[in-house]
Coordinates of C-alpha atoms in Angstrom, one line a residue:
M6 CA 116.5 102.3 99.6
G7 CA 117.2 101.2 96.4
D8 CA 115.1 101.7 93.0
L9 CA 111.3 101.6 94.5
R10 CA 110.4 100.0 90.8
T11 CA 109.7 95.9 90.9
T12 CA 112.2 94.6 88.5
D13 CA 111.2 93.7 85.1
A14 CA 112.1 89.6 86.1
A15 CA 109.2 90.0 89.3
R16 CA 107.0 92.1 87.7
T17 CA 106.6 90.0 84.2
Q18 CA 106.1 86.7 86.4
T19 CA 103.1 87.4 88.2
S20 CA 100.5 85.5 87.1
Q21 CA 97.3 87.5 85.9
D22 CA 94.6 86.0 88.6
L23 CA 93.0 89.2 89.2
G24 CA 91.3 89.8 86.3
G25 CA 88.4 92.4 87.3
L26 CA 89.0 93.1 91.1
T27 CA 89.0 97.0 92.5
V28 CA 91.5 97.2 95.2
C29 CA 91.7 100.4 97.4
L30 CA 95.4 100.3 99.3
V31 CA 96.0 102.7 101.9
G32 CA 99.4 103.6 103.8
I33 CA 100.7 107.0 104.8
N34 CA 104.3 105.6 103.0
Y35 CA 104.6 105.1 99.2
W36 CA 106.3 106.5 96.2
P37 CA 108.8 108.0 95.7
E38 CA 109.8 107.8 99.6
T39 CA 113.0 105.2 99.0
T40 CA 113.3 103.2 102.5
G41 CA 111.8 102.0 105.4
I42 CA 108.0 100.6 104.1
A43 CA 107.4 102.6 101.1
P44 CA 109.2 100.2 98.6
Y45 CA 107.0 97.2 99.9
T46 CA 103.6 98.9 99.9
T47 CA 104.6 100.6 96.7
A48 CA 105.8 97.2 95.1
M49 CA 102.0 95.3 96.5
A50 CA 100.2 98.2 94.7
E51 CA 101.8 97.2 91.2
A52 CA 101.8 93.2 91.4
L53 CA 98.2 93.6 91.9
T54 CA 98.2 95.9 89.1
D55 CA 99.9 93.1 87.0
A56 CA 98.3 90.5 88.5
G57 CA 95.2 92.1 86.7
A58 CA 93.3 94.4 89.7
S59 CA 92.6 97.9 89.1
V60 CA 94.3 99.1 92.2
H61 CA 93.8 103.3 94.1
V62 CA 96.2 104.1 96.5
I63 CA 94.9 106.2 99.2
T64 CA 98.8 107.8 100.6
G65 CA 100.5 110.9 102.3
I66 CA 102.5 113.2 100.7
P67 CA 106.7 112.2 100.7
H68 CA 108.0 113.1 104.3
Y69 CA 110.5 109.7 105.3
P70 CA 113.5 109.4 106.5
Q71 CA 114.0 113.4 106.4
W72 CA 110.5 114.4 108.1
K73 CA 110.4 117.0 105.8
L74 CA 108.3 117.9 103.1
Q75 CA 110.8 116.1 99.4
D76 CA 108.6 117.9 96.9
E77 CA 107.4 121.1 96.8
R78 CA 104.2 120.4 94.9
Y79 CA 103.0 119.2 97.7
A80 CA 103.9 122.5 99.3
E81 CA 100.4 123.9 98.6
G82 CA 96.6 121.9 98.3
R83 CA 95.5 119.6 100.4
R84 CA 94.7 116.4 98.1
W85 CA 96.4 115.7 94.4
E86 CA 95.3 112.7 91.9
E87 CA 98.1 110.8 90.5
M88 CA 98.8 107.7 88.2
R89 CA 101.8 106.1 88.0
D90 CA 102.7 102.4 86.0
G91 CA 98.5 101.2 86.1
V92 CA 97.9 102.4 90.0
R93 CA 95.9 105.2 91.0
I94 CA 97.1 107.9 93.7
T95 CA 95.1 109.5 96.1
R96 CA 97.5 111.3 98.3
V97 CA 96.4 113.8 101.1
R98 CA 97.3 116.4 103.4
H99 CA 98.9 115.4 106.5
S100 CA 101.3 117.6 108.9
I101 CA 105.1 116.3 108.8
P102 CA 106.6 117.0 112.5
E103 CA 109.8 118.6 112.5
T104 CA 110.5 116.1 116.2
P105 CA 108.4 112.9 115.4
D106 CA 108.0 112.5 119.5
L107 CA 105.1 111.7 121.0
V108 CA 102.9 114.7 120.3
G109 CA 104.5 115.3 116.4
R110 CA 103.7 111.8 115.6
A111 CA 99.6 112.2 117.2
K112 CA 98.8 115.3 114.8
L113 CA 101.0 113.7 112.0
E114 CA 98.2 110.5 112.4
S115 CA 95.3 112.7 112.9
S116 CA 96.1 114.7 109.9
F117 CA 96.6 112.0 107.5
L118 CA 93.2 110.4 109.1
Q119 CA 91.2 112.6 108.8
G120 CA 92.0 112.7 104.7
A121 CA 91.9 109.0 104.4
L122 CA 89.2 108.3 106.2
R123 CA 87.8 110.5 103.8
E124 CA 89.2 109.0 100.3
V125 CA 88.1 105.2 101.7
R126 CA 84.4 106.0 102.4
R127 CA 84.4 107.2 99.1
D128 CA 86.1 104.8 96.9
T129 CA 84.2 101.8 95.7
S130 CA 86.6 98.9 95.4
D131 CA 85.8 95.4 96.2
I132 CA 88.7 95.4 98.9
V133 CA 90.3 97.6 101.3
I134 CA 93.6 96.6 102.4
A135 CA 95.6 98.8 104.7
V136 CA 99.5 98.9 105.4
T137 CA 100.8 99.7 108.8
P138 CA 102.1 101.7 110.2
S139 CA 100.7 103.7 110.6
L140 CA 98.2 103.9 112.9
A141 CA 95.9 106.1 110.1
G142 CA 96.0 104.1 107.9
L143 CA 95.1 101.0 109.5
A144 CA 92.0 103.4 111.4
A145 CA 91.5 104.9 107.9
G146 CA 90.9 101.6 106.5
A147 CA 88.9 99.6 109.6
L148 CA 86.0 101.9 109.6
G149 CA 86.2 103.4 106.3
H150 CA 85.8 99.8 104.9
G151 CA 82.2 99.1 105.4
H152 CA 80.6 96.1 104.1
R153 CA 83.6 95.4 102.3
P154 CA 86.4 92.4 103.4
F155 CA 88.8 94.4 105.0
G156 CA 93.1 93.0 105.6
V157 CA 95.9 94.5 106.9
L158 CA 99.6 94.0 106.0
V159 CA 101.4 94.7 109.3
Q160 CA 104.8 95.8 108.6
D161 CA 105.1 97.0 112.2
L162 CA 103.2 96.9 115.7
T163 CA 103.7 100.7 116.2
G164 CA 101.9 100.1 120.3
N165 CA 105.8 98.0 121.0
A166 CA 107.7 99.9 119.0
A167 CA 106.2 103.7 120.5
G168 CA 107.3 101.8 124.0
E169 CA 110.7 100.0 123.1
S170 CA 112.3 102.4 121.4
G171 CA 111.2 105.0 124.0
T172 CA 109.3 107.0 121.8
T173 CA 106.6 107.1 124.8
G174 CA 106.5 106.2 128.2
G175 CA 105.1 102.7 129.1
R176 CA 101.3 103.3 129.9
A177 CA 100.9 105.4 126.7
S178 CA 102.4 102.7 124.1
R179 CA 100.2 100.4 126.4
L180 CA 96.8 102.7 125.2
I181 CA 98.2 102.9 121.2
A182 CA 98.8 98.9 121.0
S183 CA 95.5 98.6 122.7
G184 CA 93.7 100.3 120.1
E185 CA 96.0 99.0 118.4
Y186 CA 94.9 95.4 118.3
A187 CA 91.1 96.7 118.9
L188 CA 91.4 97.6 114.8
L189 CA 93.2 94.6 113.9
R190 CA 90.9 92.6 115.2
R191 CA 88.2 94.5 112.7
A192 CA 89.9 92.8 109.9
D193 CA 89.0 90.0 108.0
R194 CA 92.7 88.6 106.9
I195 CA 96.1 90.0 108.0
G196 CA 99.4 89.5 106.6
V197 CA 102.7 89.4 108.8
I198 CA 106.1 90.1 107.7
T199 CA 107.5 87.9 109.6
P200 CA 106.2 84.5 111.9
R201 CA 106.7 86.3 115.3
F202 CA 104.1 89.0 114.7
G203 CA 101.6 86.4 113.7
D204 CA 102.3 84.7 117.4
L205 CA 101.8 88.3 118.8
L206 CA 98.6 89.3 117.3
I207 CA 97.6 85.4 118.1
E208 CA 97.9 86.4 121.8
Q209 CA 95.7 89.3 121.3
G210 CA 92.8 87.5 120.3
I211 CA 93.4 86.8 116.6
E212 CA 92.6 83.4 115.0
E213 CA 95.2 82.1 113.3
Q214 CA 93.1 81.2 110.2
C215 CA 92.7 84.8 109.6
I216 CA 96.7 85.1 109.3
S217 CA 99.2 84.7 106.3
G218 CA 103.0 85.0 105.8
L219 CA 104.1 87.6 103.9
P220 CA 107.9 88.3 104.3
N221 CA 109.2 91.6 102.5
F222 CA 111.6 91.1 99.4
T223 CA 114.6 92.3 97.8
H224 CA 113.5 95.5 96.0
I225 CA 116.9 96.5 94.5
T226 CA 118.8 94.4 92.1
P227 CA 122.8 94.1 93.1
V228 CA 125.6 95.3 91.1
D229 CA 128.8 92.8 90.6
V230 CA 131.6 94.9 91.4
S231 CA 134.3 95.0 93.8
A232 CA 134.2 97.6 97.2
A233 CA 137.5 99.6 95.4
T234 CA 135.0 99.8 92.5
A235 CA 131.7 100.9 94.5
R236 CA 133.9 103.2 96.5
T237 CA 135.3 104.8 93.9
R238 CA 132.2 105.6 92.4
L239 CA 130.7 107.1 95.0
G240 CA 133.5 109.1 96.3
W241 CA 134.6 106.8 99.0
T242 CA 138.2 106.8 100.3
D243 CA 139.9 103.6 100.2
D244 CA 142.5 102.5 102.6
A245 CA 139.8 100.9 105.2
F246 CA 138.1 98.2 106.5
T247 CA 134.6 99.4 105.7
V248 CA 131.1 98.8 108.2
V249 CA 128.1 100.4 106.2
H250 CA 124.7 101.0 107.8
T251 CA 122.1 102.3 105.8
G252 CA 118.0 103.3 106.5
N253 CA 116.2 105.7 108.4
M254 CA 118.5 106.7 111.6
G255 CA 116.2 107.2 114.3
M256 CA 115.5 105.9 117.7
K257 CA 115.2 102.4 117.5
Q258 CA 118.4 102.5 115.5
G259 CA 120.5 103.3 118.3
L260 CA 123.3 104.1 116.2
E261 CA 124.8 106.5 119.3
S262 CA 127.4 102.5 120.0
V263 CA 128.0 102.7 115.7
V264 CA 129.6 106.4 116.4
E265 CA 130.9 105.1 119.7
A266 CA 132.7 102.5 117.8
A267 CA 134.1 104.9 115.3
R268 CA 135.6 106.7 117.8
L269 CA 137.6 103.6 119.6
S270 CA 139.0 103.3 115.9
D271 CA 139.9 106.4 115.6
T272 CA 142.2 106.0 119.2
R273 CA 143.4 103.3 118.6
D274 CA 144.5 103.6 114.4
L275 CA 142.8 100.3 113.8
G276 CA 141.9 101.4 109.6
I277 CA 137.6 100.7 110.3
E278 CA 135.8 102.7 109.4
F279 CA 131.8 103.5 109.8
V280 CA 129.8 105.3 107.0
L281 CA 126.0 105.8 108.3
V282 CA 124.0 106.4 104.5
G283 CA 120.6 107.7 104.7
D284 CA 118.8 110.3 107.2
G285 CA 116.0 110.5 110.3
N286 CA 115.4 112.2 113.2
Q287 CA 118.5 111.9 115.6
R288 CA 120.8 112.2 112.5
A289 CA 121.7 115.9 113.0
A290 CA 122.3 114.5 117.2
L291 CA 124.5 111.3 116.3
E292 CA 126.3 114.2 113.4
E293 CA 126.9 116.5 116.7
Q294 CA 128.1 113.5 119.3
G295 CA 130.3 112.2 115.7
A296 CA 132.4 115.7 115.7
G297 CA 135.7 114.9 114.1
I298 CA 135.9 111.6 114.7
R299 CA 137.8 111.0 111.1
S300 CA 137.1 106.9 111.2
L301 CA 132.8 108.1 111.2
R302 CA 131.5 109.5 107.6
F303 CA 127.4 110.4 107.6
V304 CA 126.4 109.8 103.5
P305 CA 122.6 111.7 102.6
P306 CA 119.8 108.9 101.1
L307 CA 120.6 107.5 97.9
D308 CA 119.1 107.2 94.2
G309 CA 118.0 104.0 92.9
D310 CA 121.8 104.0 91.0
D311 CA 123.8 104.5 93.5
Y312 CA 121.9 102.4 96.4
P313 CA 123.4 99.1 95.6
Y314 CA 127.0 100.3 94.9
A315 CA 126.9 101.8 98.9
L316 CA 126.3 97.7 99.5
A317 CA 128.9 96.7 97.5
A318 CA 131.5 99.4 98.7
A319 CA 131.5 97.9 102.2
D320 CA 133.6 95.6 103.2
A321 CA 130.8 94.9 106.3
L322 CA 126.9 95.3 106.1
L323 CA 125.6 96.7 109.8
L324 CA 121.8 96.3 111.5
N325 CA 121.8 98.0 114.2
E326 CA 119.0 98.5 116.7
K327 CA 118.8 99.8 120.0
P328 CA 119.2 97.9 123.8
G329 CA 115.7 97.2 124.7
V330 CA 114.5 96.5 121.0
R331 CA 113.0 93.0 120.6
E332 CA 109.1 93.0 119.3
M333 CA 108.6 96.0 117.2
S334 CA 110.0 95.7 114.0
M335 CA 111.6 93.7 111.5
P336 CA 114.3 96.4 109.4
S337 CA 113.6 95.8 106.5
K338 CA 116.9 96.6 105.3
L339 CA 118.2 93.5 105.9
T340 CA 116.3 92.4 102.6
S341 CA 118.6 93.9 100.6
Y342 CA 121.7 93.2 102.4
T343 CA 120.7 89.7 102.0
S344 CA 121.5 90.0 98.5
S345 CA 124.3 91.8 98.6
R346 CA 127.4 89.4 98.5
R347 CA 128.9 90.9 102.0
P348 CA 128.7 89.5 105.4
I349 CA 126.4 91.1 107.8
I350 CA 126.9 91.8 112.0
A351 CA 123.7 92.6 113.6
A352 CA 123.8 94.1 116.8
V353 CA 120.1 93.0 117.4
E354 CA 118.5 91.5 121.4
D355 CA 118.6 87.8 122.2
G356 CA 115.7 86.5 121.4
G357 CA 114.4 89.4 119.6
I358 CA 113.0 89.5 116.0
T359 CA 115.9 90.1 114.5
E360 CA 118.0 88.3 116.2
S361 CA 115.4 84.9 115.7
V362 CA 115.2 85.6 111.9
V363 CA 119.1 86.4 111.0
R364 CA 120.1 82.9 113.6
E365 CA 117.9 80.6 112.1
H366 CA 119.7 81.0 108.7
G367 CA 122.9 81.1 110.1
A368 CA 123.1 84.8 108.5
A369 CA 125.3 87.2 110.3
A370 CA 127.8 87.3 113.0
I371 CA 124.9 88.3 116.4
I372 CA 126.5 91.1 118.9
P373 CA 124.7 92.6 122.0
P374 CA 123.3 95.7 120.6
G375 CA 124.8 99.3 122.2
Q376 CA 127.9 98.1 123.4
P377 CA 131.1 99.4 121.0
E378 CA 133.8 97.2 121.9
R379 CA 131.7 93.9 120.5
L380 CA 130.8 95.6 117.3
L381 CA 134.7 97.2 116.9
Q382 CA 135.3 93.9 117.6
A383 CA 132.8 92.1 115.5
A384 CA 134.6 94.3 112.3
Q385 CA 137.9 93.3 113.4
D386 CA 137.0 89.9 113.4
L387 CA 135.7 90.1 109.8
R388 CA 138.9 92.0 108.8
C389 CA 141.2 89.1 110.1
D390 CA 138.9 85.8 109.0
A391 CA 138.4 85.5 105.1
V392 CA 136.8 81.8 106.0
Q393 CA 133.9 83.3 108.5
S394 CA 133.0 86.2 106.5
A395 CA 132.2 83.6 103.0
H396 CA 131.0 81.8 105.2
L397 CA 128.0 84.3 106.3
T398 CA 128.0 86.1 102.7
T399 CA 127.0 82.4 101.7
A400 CA 124.3 81.9 104.4
A401 CA 123.1 85.6 103.9
Q402 CA 122.8 84.9 99.8
R403 CA 120.8 81.6 100.8
M404 CA 118.2 83.5 102.5
Y405 CA 118.1 86.0 100.4
Q406 CA 116.9 82.7 97.5
N407 CA 114.7 81.4 100.5
R408 CA 113.0 84.3 101.7
Y409 CA 113.2 87.3 99.6
S410 CA 112.5 86.5 96.6
P411 CA 111.0 89.3 94.8
V412 CA 109.0 86.4 92.4
S413 CA 107.7 85.1 95.1
A414 CA 106.6 87.8 97.8
H415 CA 104.5 89.6 94.8
A416 CA 102.6 85.3 94.3
R417 CA 102.2 86.0 98.2
Y418 CA 100.7 89.4 97.4
V419 CA 98.4 88.2 94.6
R420 CA 97.2 85.1 96.8
F421 CA 96.9 87.4 99.8
A422 CA 94.3 89.7 97.7
Q423 CA 92.2 86.3 95.9
Q424 CA 92.0 85.4 99.7
L425 CA 90.6 88.4 101.0
S426 CA 88.2 89.0 97.9
T427 CA 86.4 85.9 98.4
I428 CA 85.3 86.2 101.7
R429 CA 82.5 88.2 104.0
A430 CA 83.5 90.7 105.9
G431 CA 83.1 90.2 109.1
V432 CA 82.9 93.5 111.4
P433 CA 81.8 96.7 109.0
A434 CA 81.8 99.9 110.0

């Protein structure tokens, strides 16, 4: 979602507080991936570098959200060394499952762990920070940090996610969660992107004073153009009320209901179009389900120049989650949505992490997930009610300013590293 490079304003305002500190940052997703957690891991590395630290990133090969190798430079070999924006990057070979089910993900995790753990143990940085997901990055940090302070940035709780998305059964997801929490207990400090994750960790015996809030931020620069102008640039039609969903098309997004809402729009000739921008392991099935639906459009992942125009092309932006998803994750797309000056529809579970955040700020029209009729009605309501649309747009902008400022986020990253560097590692590997 958008250009991964940190905005100039954010980078120049990061204080130089980490001079002399060396940091090992381990996680499977990194630049040049454009969606999910990669932009935030990339931004953390750059923020720490700008603050004077020497950063070594240990990561995987680009594959997400397509679940296919995205750069032929990595078709051969086991290990690659790169430099980008002052950050040293070590990439290690891992499997890429065609179907990221339990077996496929297990192969990915085990193969990345093998290479990443070796690199973390070789690394001589002062501190080690792991980013979750994946579990393999967490395990590599937890098992490889030695006597160095060890921190974790929790972007997602993998065990919860596996159960709620349907990727695994209940027993398997509980086993995954148990292992995940055991690894997290090895950390000296944990950053969470939403307070709900902190509450869940405290319930698992992790001390509250070890947990810091590290909300994500908007990593794109919005464009101030009309929807019509944006659609012209992208080659989209301008004769429908357009609802746009961006990012991963996986199980937890539950986009089947969006396809059915588009089918209803066709049947009733409502002139409401749903645009799904991105890729993922469910895209082919969604395209098959939506074959012949005029009010449905699929758009491949967009680069940093075009992605802000996809947001601007929307009359409304859509957060959509599978019914039953409550605790697994906070959609990273929300950070970009709030900066776009467009109203947001959130089809999310009542009481879930996403619902609680958008409700707190009044930043979206909230409807139950998995109900095409309600989704279509929400779009119709926004089309017919300019006052409500403007109210939601203003609330989302306030949420962006208060919660998702890049400058504030980068300062939090630096503070997290500072705090970690001043403590003694609690559990040696």
